[in-house]
Amino acid sequence: MRTPPRWRSVLAPAAMAAALAAAALASTGSAHADDHATPHPPYPAHPAQAPAPAHGPQPAYPAKPGHPAKPEQPVHPAKPDHPAKPEQPAHPAKPEHPAKPEHPAKPVKPEYPAHPEKPAHPEKPAYPAKPVKPAYPEKPARPEQPAKPAYPAKPAKPEYPSKPAYPAKPAKPEQPSKPAYPAKPAKPEYPSKPAYPAKPAKPEYPAKPAKPEYPAKPAKPEYPAKPAYPAKPAKPELPSKPAYPAKPSKPEYPAKPAYPSKPSKPEQPSKPAYPSKPSKPAYPSKPAYPAKPAKPEQPSKPAYPAKPAKPEQPSKPAYPSKPSKPAYPAKPAKPERPSKPAYPSKPAKPDHPSKPAYPSKPAKPDHPSKPAHPDKPSKGEHKGKGGHEGNEGHEGHDE
């Protein structure tokens, strides 16, 4: 059987790719073969398919052991004391500020003219006395209310039956103790830090001037003693309530008497007219403002040159044939504009005073070199969570 030429062209690159992939896998396998000193054993062959045997009775699960007591933690070694800090270098003295000049004395403010005294207002006339209000008639006395009957005594509450006692619970079995954890190795002591160099002593600042003493406050006046409140009288004991008698029939109330008519209000006298207020005196006249100087006259603008007259447009020819466009007349020359006057030169700025040189900063003290850290124990000495000891059985790690 012969393959068609089209399939031959497709199969050739596929075979080439499969050969290259096999070569790459073989090269990587041979490269990684040297890394494993103890390769994994091969998987056993699958046994022949046979019917599974019947399971026998399973043994009971062992009792769960209790939690053991935690081992005591090792005592940490005492930490060394911190060395004293080196003294800071002294700050250079700052230059004093120059004294400020005294302000000139302000002129005395002139006194304003005194205001004229206001005239006194006339006294108001006394109001007439109000008439006396008549007394209301007396109300009739209320009849006596009968006493309320006493309530019957409440019956006593019945006693609840006692609850039965709970049965005793069985005691829990004792759990076997867990084996003690192995003691951890003691941590190595870190080397003590070297002592820092002593810092230079800080210079004493100049003494500040003492504050002026404030004037003493005047003594407060003594308040008069408050009179003692009178003692409250004792409350009298309330008498016991008598038993309510039977209520009698309600008597008919007498008819209300007619209220007396109110007297008419007397006419109020008319208020007298207030006297006219005196006229306010005229204030003294203010002095006239000094005459302001006249503004200088602005120079008149120059007259614009006369514009040339427009040439007459030729009459439009008749449609549809359009004549050629006539030539525009030559434009007149533009008049020369007057030159602008030169701006006055600005005065030269004065030179700024040179800044004083800053004092040189003191050199920083050399810091001591840090001590080397102690070697930590390697990870291979501890067991991992997965049950492997060290790094055995993992790919990509050196043993």
Tab-separated table of C-alpha atoms in Angstrom:
chain	number	residue	atom	x	y	z
A	1	MET	CA	0.000	0.000	0.000
A	2	ARG	CA	1.476	3.356	-1.034
A	3	THR	CA	0.825	6.631	0.892
A	4	PRO	CA	-0.244	9.584	-1.185
A	5	PRO	CA	2.344	12.362	-1.654
A	6	ARG	CA	0.225	14.801	0.385
A	7	TRP	CA	0.354	12.558	3.509
A	8	ARG	CA	4.092	12.006	3.030
A	9	SER	CA	4.727	15.756	3.367
A	10	VAL	CA	2.749	15.849	6.662
A	11	LEU	CA	4.276	12.687	8.224
A	12	ALA	CA	7.893	13.763	7.718
A	13	PRO	CA	7.832	16.817	10.077
A	14	ALA	CA	5.769	14.844	12.658
A	15	ALA	CA	8.381	12.081	12.802
A	16	MET	CA	11.154	14.678	13.117
A	17	ALA	CA	9.359	16.366	16.103
A	18	ALA	CA	8.842	13.010	17.880
A	19	ALA	CA	12.532	12.137	17.483
A	20	LEU	CA	13.645	15.528	18.866
A	21	ALA	CA	11.265	15.191	21.906
A	22	ALA	CA	12.620	11.697	22.684
A	23	ALA	CA	16.212	12.949	22.498
A	24	ALA	CA	15.438	15.858	24.835
A	25	LEU	CA	13.767	13.539	27.380
A	26	ALA	CA	16.675	11.148	27.255
A	27	SER	CA	19.192	13.963	27.781
A	28	THR	CA	17.261	15.379	30.781
A	29	GLY	CA	16.861	11.910	32.301
A	30	SER	CA	20.569	11.243	32.001
A	31	ALA	CA	21.354	14.687	33.400
A	32	HIS	CA	19.175	14.186	36.478
A	33	ALA	CA	20.315	10.588	36.984
A	34	ASP	CA	23.635	11.764	38.477
A	35	ASP	CA	21.836	13.935	41.122
A	36	HIS	CA	20.136	10.946	42.845
A	37	ALA	CA	22.557	8.771	44.756
A	38	THR	CA	19.768	6.477	46.027
A	39	PRO	CA	17.036	6.188	43.384
A	40	HIS	CA	13.532	4.971	44.344
A	41	PRO	CA	12.906	1.214	44.044
A	42	PRO	CA	10.767	0.179	41.063
A	43	TYR	CA	7.048	-0.403	41.639
A	44	PRO	CA	6.059	-4.073	41.924
A	45	ALA	CA	4.105	-5.581	39.046
A	46	HIS	CA	0.323	-5.766	39.306
A	47	PRO	CA	-0.844	-9.176	40.623
A	48	ALA	CA	-3.316	-11.275	38.684
A	49	GLN	CA	-6.925	-10.243	39.115
A	50	ALA	CA	-8.285	-12.562	41.815
A	51	PRO	CA	-11.443	-12.349	43.925
A	52	ALA	CA	-10.861	-10.360	47.139
A	53	PRO	CA	-10.869	-12.533	50.312
A	54	ALA	CA	-13.575	-11.991	52.895
A	55	HIS	CA	-12.566	-9.667	55.768
A	56	GLY	CA	-12.516	-11.082	59.262
A	57	PRO	CA	-13.649	-9.345	62.449
A	58	GLN	CA	-11.742	-6.060	63.034
A	59	PRO	CA	-10.130	-5.443	66.462
A	60	ALA	CA	-11.536	-2.644	68.613
A	61	TYR	CA	-9.866	0.801	68.445
A	62	PRO	CA	-7.449	1.484	71.313
A	63	ALA	CA	-8.438	4.079	73.900
A	64	LYS	CA	-7.437	7.670	73.056
A	65	PRO	CA	-4.513	8.815	75.250
A	66	GLY	CA	-4.856	12.054	77.194
A	67	HIS	CA	-2.788	15.189	76.672
A	68	PRO	CA	0.586	15.075	78.478
A	69	ALA	CA	1.808	17.902	80.624
A	70	LYS	CA	3.853	20.541	78.757
A	71	PRO	CA	7.630	20.357	79.358
A	72	GLU	CA	9.163	23.228	81.268
A	73	GLN	CA	10.702	25.975	79.115
A	74	PRO	CA	14.458	26.573	79.515
A	75	VAL	CA	15.413	29.731	81.376
A	76	HIS	CA	16.698	32.467	79.036
A	77	PRO	CA	20.178	33.788	79.855
A	78	ALA	CA	20.293	37.285	81.309
A	79	LYS	CA	20.867	39.999	78.672
A	80	PRO	CA	24.004	42.162	79.039
A	81	ASP	CA	23.535	45.758	80.138
A	82	HIS	CA	23.454	48.422	77.407
A	83	PRO	CA	26.605	50.570	77.250
A	84	ALA	CA	26.282	54.259	78.056
A	85	LYS	CA	25.571	56.508	75.017
A	86	PRO	CA	28.489	58.649	73.781
A	87	GLU	CA	28.228	62.336	74.632
A	88	GLN	CA	27.008	64.698	71.892
A	89	PRO	CA	29.415	67.319	70.499
A	90	ALA	CA	28.925	70.899	71.673
A	91	HIS	CA	26.862	73.240	69.445
A	92	PRO	CA	28.718	76.366	68.244
A	93	ALA	CA	27.596	79.668	69.800
A	94	LYS	CA	25.101	81.530	67.583
A	95	PRO	CA	25.708	85.236	66.762
A	96	GLU	CA	23.547	87.681	68.741
A	97	HIS	CA	20.853	89.702	66.916
A	98	PRO	CA	21.499	93.473	66.616
A	99	ALA	CA	19.397	95.747	68.867
A	100	LYS	CA	16.281	97.191	67.183
A	101	PRO	CA	16.006	101.018	66.925
A	102	GLU	CA	13.426	102.756	69.139
A	103	HIS	CA	10.132	103.823	67.490
A	104	PRO	CA	9.489	107.599	67.259
A	105	ALA	CA	6.947	109.034	69.727
A	106	LYS	CA	3.397	109.369	68.369
A	107	PRO	CA	1.774	112.851	68.280
A	108	VAL	CA	-0.848	113.685	70.929
A	109	LYS	CA	-4.478	113.279	69.726
A	110	PRO	CA	-6.469	116.592	69.878
A	111	GLU	CA	-9.522	116.725	72.186
A	112	TYR	CA	-13.027	116.845	70.641
A	113	PRO	CA	-15.369	119.758	71.554
A	114	ALA	CA	-17.683	119.046	74.520
A	115	HIS	CA	-21.314	118.043	73.694
A	116	PRO	CA	-24.102	120.318	75.044
A	117	GLU	CA	-26.125	118.999	77.997
A	118	LYS	CA	-29.542	117.413	77.234
A	119	PRO	CA	-32.641	119.071	78.801
A	120	ALA	CA	-34.433	117.168	81.605
A	121	HIS	CA	-37.783	115.473	80.701
A	122	PRO	CA	-40.913	116.561	82.611
A	123	GLU	CA	-42.333	114.202	85.274
A	124	LYS	CA	-45.282	111.920	84.282
A	125	PRO	CA	-48.651	112.554	86.038
A	126	ALA	CA	-49.849	109.941	88.603
A	127	TYR	CA	-52.480	107.396	87.408
A	128	PRO	CA	-55.918	107.415	89.153
A	129	ALA	CA	-56.628	104.716	91.815
A	130	LYS	CA	-58.389	101.501	90.523
A	131	PRO	CA	-61.863	100.596	91.965
A	132	VAL	CA	-62.106	97.742	94.554
A	133	LYS	CA	-63.234	94.332	93.077
A	134	PRO	CA	-66.462	92.942	94.726
A	135	ALA	CA	-66.229	89.632	96.670
A	136	TYR	CA	-67.709	86.391	95.159
A	137	PRO	CA	-70.566	84.602	97.042
A	138	GLU	CA	-69.621	81.607	99.239
A	139	LYS	CA	-69.898	78.079	97.694
A	140	PRO	CA	-72.101	75.436	99.434
A	141	ALA	CA	-70.321	72.740	101.535
A	142	ARG	CA	-69.811	69.271	99.959
A	143	PRO	CA	-71.620	66.244	101.533
A	144	GLU	CA	-69.546	63.611	103.404
A	145	GLN	CA	-68.384	60.575	101.279
A	146	PRO	CA	-69.008	57.017	102.630
A	147	ALA	CA	-66.007	54.817	103.598
A	148	LYS	CA	-64.750	52.171	101.129
A	149	PRO	CA	-65.245	48.464	102.096
A	150	ALA	CA	-62.120	46.381	102.945
A	151	TYR	CA	-60.786	43.915	100.307
A	152	PRO	CA	-60.897	40.165	101.112
A	153	ALA	CA	-57.585	38.465	101.989
A	154	LYS	CA	-55.774	36.682	99.106
A	155	PRO	CA	-55.450	32.872	99.268
A	156	ALA	CA	-51.971	31.394	99.903
A	157	LYS	CA	-49.988	30.021	96.900
A	158	PRO	CA	-49.734	26.196	96.613
A	159	GLU	CA	-46.278	24.602	97.120
A	160	TYR	CA	-44.590	23.068	94.038
A	161	PRO	CA	-43.551	19.345	94.222
A	162	SER	CA	-39.818	18.682	94.692
A	163	LYS	CA	-37.832	17.552	91.600
A	164	PRO	CA	-36.219	14.058	91.583
A	165	ALA	CA	-32.431	13.896	91.979
A	166	TYR	CA	-30.269	13.275	88.875
A	167	PRO	CA	-28.641	9.811	88.642
A	168	ALA	CA	-24.894	9.677	89.256
A	169	LYS	CA	-22.791	9.745	86.064
A	170	PRO	CA	-20.168	6.991	85.520
A	171	ALA	CA	-16.542	7.998	86.080
A	172	LYS	CA	-14.378	8.598	82.976
A	173	PRO	CA	-11.600	6.055	82.329
A	174	GLU	CA	-8.078	7.269	82.960
A	175	GLN	CA	-6.100	8.062	79.788
A	176	PRO	CA	-2.541	6.716	79.487
A	177	SER	CA	0.130	9.380	79.757
A	178	LYS	CA	2.076	10.439	76.671
A	179	PRO	CA	5.847	9.939	76.539
A	180	ALA	CA	7.914	12.961	77.539
A	181	TYR	CA	9.383	15.127	74.742
A	182	PRO	CA	13.182	15.008	74.318
A	183	ALA	CA	14.978	17.965	75.856
A	184	LYS	CA	15.945	20.693	73.352
A	185	PRO	CA	19.613	21.721	73.138
A	186	ALA	CA	20.459	24.971	74.945
A	187	LYS	CA	20.847	28.103	72.771
A	188	PRO	CA	24.425	29.383	72.412
A	189	GLU	CA	25.121	32.647	74.213
A	190	TYR	CA	25.591	35.708	71.957
A	191	PRO	CA	28.887	37.604	72.259
A	192	SER	CA	28.620	40.762	74.349
A	193	LYS	CA	28.567	44.099	72.471
A	194	PRO	CA	31.682	46.275	72.636
A	195	ALA	CA	31.460	49.397	74.812
A	196	TYR	CA	30.691	52.655	72.928
A	197	PRO	CA	33.180	55.538	73.198
A	198	ALA	CA	32.253	58.135	75.848
A	199	LYS	CA	30.413	61.201	74.475
A	200	PRO	CA	31.901	64.665	75.150
A	201	ALA	CA	30.202	66.664	77.940
A	202	LYS	CA	27.398	69.042	76.846
A	203	PRO	CA	28.278	72.746	77.355
A	204	GLU	CA	26.183	74.689	79.871
A	205	TYR	CA	23.778	77.246	78.357
A	206	PRO	CA	24.048	80.867	79.564
A	207	ALA	CA	21.697	81.718	82.448
A	208	LYS	CA	18.400	83.321	81.332
A	209	PRO	CA	17.472	86.732	82.816
A	210	ALA	CA	15.038	86.541	85.751
A	211	LYS	CA	11.407	87.507	85.055
A	212	PRO	CA	10.153	90.743	86.686
A	213	GLU	CA	7.910	90.244	89.707
A	214	TYR	CA	4.216	90.947	89.099
A	215	PRO	CA	2.378	93.248	91.536
A	216	ALA	CA	0.560	91.405	94.315
A	217	LYS	CA	-3.207	90.970	93.905
A	218	PRO	CA	-5.399	92.843	96.408
A	219	ALA	CA	-7.075	90.717	99.089
A	220	LYS	CA	-10.711	89.775	98.341
A	221	PRO	CA	-13.341	91.243	100.716
A	222	GLU	CA	-14.805	88.812	103.224
A	223	TYR	CA	-18.443	87.844	102.571
A	224	PRO	CA	-20.896	88.089	105.503
A	225	ALA	CA	-21.781	84.773	107.147
A	226	LYS	CA	-24.992	83.178	105.834
A	227	PRO	CA	-27.781	82.787	108.415
A	228	ALA	CA	-28.637	79.185	109.312
A	229	TYR	CA	-31.841	77.786	107.835
A	230	PRO	CA	-34.644	77.200	110.390
A	231	ALA	CA	-35.253	73.562	111.285
A	232	LYS	CA	-38.229	71.973	109.499
A	233	PRO	CA	-41.117	71.068	111.809
A	234	ALA	CA	-41.807	67.344	112.238
A	235	LYS	CA	-44.725	65.980	110.157
A	236	PRO	CA	-47.759	65.026	112.224
A	237	GLU	CA	-48.788	61.369	112.179
A	238	LEU	CA	-51.715	60.712	109.851
A	239	PRO	CA	-54.785	59.210	111.549
A	240	SER	CA	-55.943	55.770	110.435
A	241	LYS	CA	-58.668	55.829	107.788
A	242	PRO	CA	-62.156	55.077	109.105
A	243	ALA	CA	-64.432	52.535	107.419
A	244	TYR	CA	-66.569	54.029	104.670
A	245	PRO	CA	-70.276	54.306	105.633
A	246	ALA	CA	-73.015	53.573	103.154
A	247	LYS	CA	-73.399	56.344	100.568
A	248	PRO	CA	-76.552	58.427	101.073
A	249	SER	CA	-78.619	59.602	98.178
A	250	LYS	CA	-77.225	62.657	96.413
A	251	PRO	CA	-79.029	65.841	97.534
A	252	GLU	CA	-80.101	68.379	94.997
A	253	TYR	CA	-77.763	71.355	94.797
A	254	PRO	CA	-79.374	74.769	95.200
A	255	ALA	CA	-79.539	76.997	92.179
A	256	LYS	CA	-76.484	79.186	91.613
A	257	PRO	CA	-77.070	82.838	92.527
A	258	ALA	CA	-76.593	85.388	89.791
A	259	TYR	CA	-73.195	87.106	89.814
A	260	PRO	CA	-73.356	90.838	90.494
A	261	SER	CA	-72.854	93.047	87.504
A	262	LYS	CA	-69.332	94.399	87.103
A	263	PRO	CA	-68.961	98.149	87.580
A	264	SER	CA	-68.127	100.181	84.530
A	265	LYS	CA	-64.507	101.258	84.151
A	266	PRO	CA	-63.932	104.951	84.787
A	267	GLU	CA	-62.679	106.990	81.886
A	268	GLN	CA	-58.931	107.431	81.842
A	269	PRO	CA	-57.762	111.028	81.779
A	270	SER	CA	-56.000	112.089	78.638
A	271	LYS	CA	-52.195	112.188	78.768
A	272	PRO	CA	-50.691	115.660	78.804
A	273	ALA	CA	-48.705	116.689	75.742
A	274	TYR	CA	-44.918	116.465	76.079
A	275	PRO	CA	-43.085	119.780	75.859
A	276	SER	CA	-41.177	120.395	72.657
A	277	LYS	CA	-37.515	119.419	72.729
A	278	PRO	CA	-34.981	122.225	72.462
A	279	SER	CA	-33.154	122.591	69.185
A	280	LYS	CA	-29.713	120.989	68.931
A	281	PRO	CA	-26.840	123.504	68.874
A	282	ALA	CA	-24.820	123.668	65.664
A	283	TYR	CA	-21.403	121.977	65.659
A	284	PRO	CA	-18.401	124.166	64.836
A	285	SER	CA	-17.617	124.301	61.123
A	286	LYS	CA	-14.783	122.104	59.827
A	287	PRO	CA	-11.782	123.770	58.158
A	288	ALA	CA	-11.791	123.825	54.350
A	289	TYR	CA	-9.630	121.281	52.476
A	290	PRO	CA	-6.556	122.749	50.755
A	291	ALA	CA	-6.891	123.273	47.003
A	292	LYS	CA	-5.535	120.361	44.942
A	293	PRO	CA	-3.106	121.145	42.113
A	294	ALA	CA	-4.565	121.115	38.603
A	295	LYS	CA	-3.887	118.061	36.437
A	296	PRO	CA	-1.525	118.644	33.470
A	297	GLU	CA	-3.185	118.784	30.081
A	298	GLN	CA	-2.770	115.750	27.814
A	299	PRO	CA	-1.195	116.442	24.382
A	300	SER	CA	-3.660	116.409	21.523
A	301	LYS	CA	-3.567	113.449	19.126
A	302	PRO	CA	-2.273	114.179	15.549
A	303	ALA	CA	-4.869	114.322	12.785
A	304	TYR	CA	-5.181	111.229	10.572
A	305	PRO	CA	-4.107	111.751	6.853
A	306	ALA	CA	-6.912	112.047	4.315
A	307	LYS	CA	-7.937	108.781	2.655
A	308	PRO	CA	-7.841	108.622	-1.214
A	309	ALA	CA	-11.160	108.618	-3.073
A	310	LYS	CA	-12.521	105.256	-4.264
A	311	PRO	CA	-12.434	104.719	-8.084
A	312	GLU	CA	-15.772	104.352	-9.831
A	313	GLN	CA	-16.794	100.751	-10.524
A	314	PRO	CA	-17.543	99.896	-14.170
A	315	SER	CA	-21.113	98.940	-15.012
A	316	LYS	CA	-21.881	95.236	-15.017
A	317	PRO	CA	-22.074	93.663	-18.503
A	318	ALA	CA	-25.150	91.765	-19.546
A	319	TYR	CA	-25.413	88.007	-18.930
A	320	PRO	CA	-24.604	85.244	-20.011
A	321	SER	CA	-21.218	86.268	-21.470
A	322	LYS	CA	-19.046	87.603	-18.623
A	323	PRO	CA	-16.375	90.144	-19.451
A	324	SER	CA	-12.838	89.805	-18.123
A	325	LYS	CA	-12.112	91.194	-14.664
A	326	PRO	CA	-10.925	94.831	-14.775
A	327	ALA	CA	-7.489	95.621	-13.274
A	328	TYR	CA	-7.535	97.177	-9.761
A	329	PRO	CA	-5.989	100.653	-9.450
A	330	ALA	CA	-2.629	100.903	-7.634
A	331	LYS	CA	-2.922	101.331	-3.835
A	332	PRO	CA	-1.556	104.592	-2.367
A	333	ALA	CA	1.562	104.391	-0.193
A	334	LYS	CA	0.966	104.191	3.592
A	335	PRO	CA	1.984	107.280	5.584
A	336	GLU	CA	5.037	106.972	7.835
A	337	ARG	CA	4.186	106.489	11.529
A	338	PRO	CA	5.998	108.613	14.094
A	339	SER	CA	8.686	106.768	16.049
A	340	LYS	CA	8.000	105.948	19.718
A	341	PRO	CA	10.019	107.883	22.333
A	342	ALA	CA	12.767	105.934	24.091
A	343	TYR	CA	11.921	104.621	27.591
A	344	PRO	CA	13.998	106.078	30.416
A	345	SER	CA	16.664	103.752	31.712
A	346	LYS	CA	15.924	102.074	35.071
A	347	PRO	CA	18.294	102.803	37.974
A	348	ALA	CA	20.787	100.081	38.786
A	349	LYS	CA	19.850	97.823	41.731
A	350	PRO	CA	22.201	97.993	44.741
A	351	ASP	CA	24.342	94.966	45.396
A	352	HIS	CA	23.017	92.634	48.098
A	353	PRO	CA	25.291	92.150	51.107
A	354	SER	CA	27.160	88.888	51.072
A	355	LYS	CA	25.919	86.173	53.446
A	356	PRO	CA	28.177	85.318	56.414
A	357	ALA	CA	29.903	81.984	56.260
A	358	TYR	CA	28.157	79.205	58.230
A	359	PRO	CA	30.221	77.620	61.008
A	360	SER	CA	31.646	74.251	60.137
A	361	LYS	CA	29.800	71.247	61.568
A	362	PRO	CA	31.728	69.004	63.988
A	363	ALA	CA	32.802	65.630	62.681
A	364	LYS	CA	30.594	62.693	63.665
A	365	PRO	CA	32.211	59.984	65.841
A	366	ASP	CA	32.914	56.660	64.157
A	367	HIS	CA	30.303	54.018	64.999
A	368	PRO	CA	31.649	50.683	66.279
A	369	SER	CA	31.425	47.754	63.921
A	370	LYS	CA	28.564	45.316	64.484
A	371	PRO	CA	29.490	41.919	65.983
A	372	ALA	CA	29.153	38.857	63.770
A	373	HIS	CA	25.999	36.787	64.252
A	374	PRO	CA	26.496	33.238	65.648
A	375	ASP	CA	26.010	30.304	63.343
A	376	LYS	CA	22.438	28.973	63.449
A	377	PRO	CA	21.773	25.196	63.479
A	378	SER	CA	21.071	23.745	60.040
A	379	LYS	CA	17.546	22.681	59.047
A	380	GLY	CA	18.646	19.111	58.315
A	381	GLU	CA	18.864	18.247	62.067
A	382	HIS	CA	15.075	18.689	62.608
A	383	LYS	CA	12.359	16.408	61.317
A	384	GLY	CA	9.795	17.852	58.887
A	385	LYS	CA	6.019	17.563	59.140
A	386	GLY	CA	5.761	15.015	56.326
A	387	GLY	CA	7.680	12.313	58.234
A	388	HIS	CA	10.873	12.588	56.103
A	389	GLU	CA	14.129	12.979	57.965
A	390	GLY	CA	16.075	15.961	56.630
A	391	ASN	CA	15.781	16.455	52.889
A	392	GLU	CA	15.915	12.825	51.816
A	393	GLY	CA	13.612	11.822	48.960
A	394	HIS	CA	13.103	15.329	47.547
A	395	GLU	CA	14.259	16.233	44.098
A	396	GLY	CA	16.442	19.235	43.423
A	397	HIS	CA	18.189	19.303	46.883
A	398	ASP	CA	21.779	18.354	47.539
A	399	GLU	CA	22.270	15.709	50.199
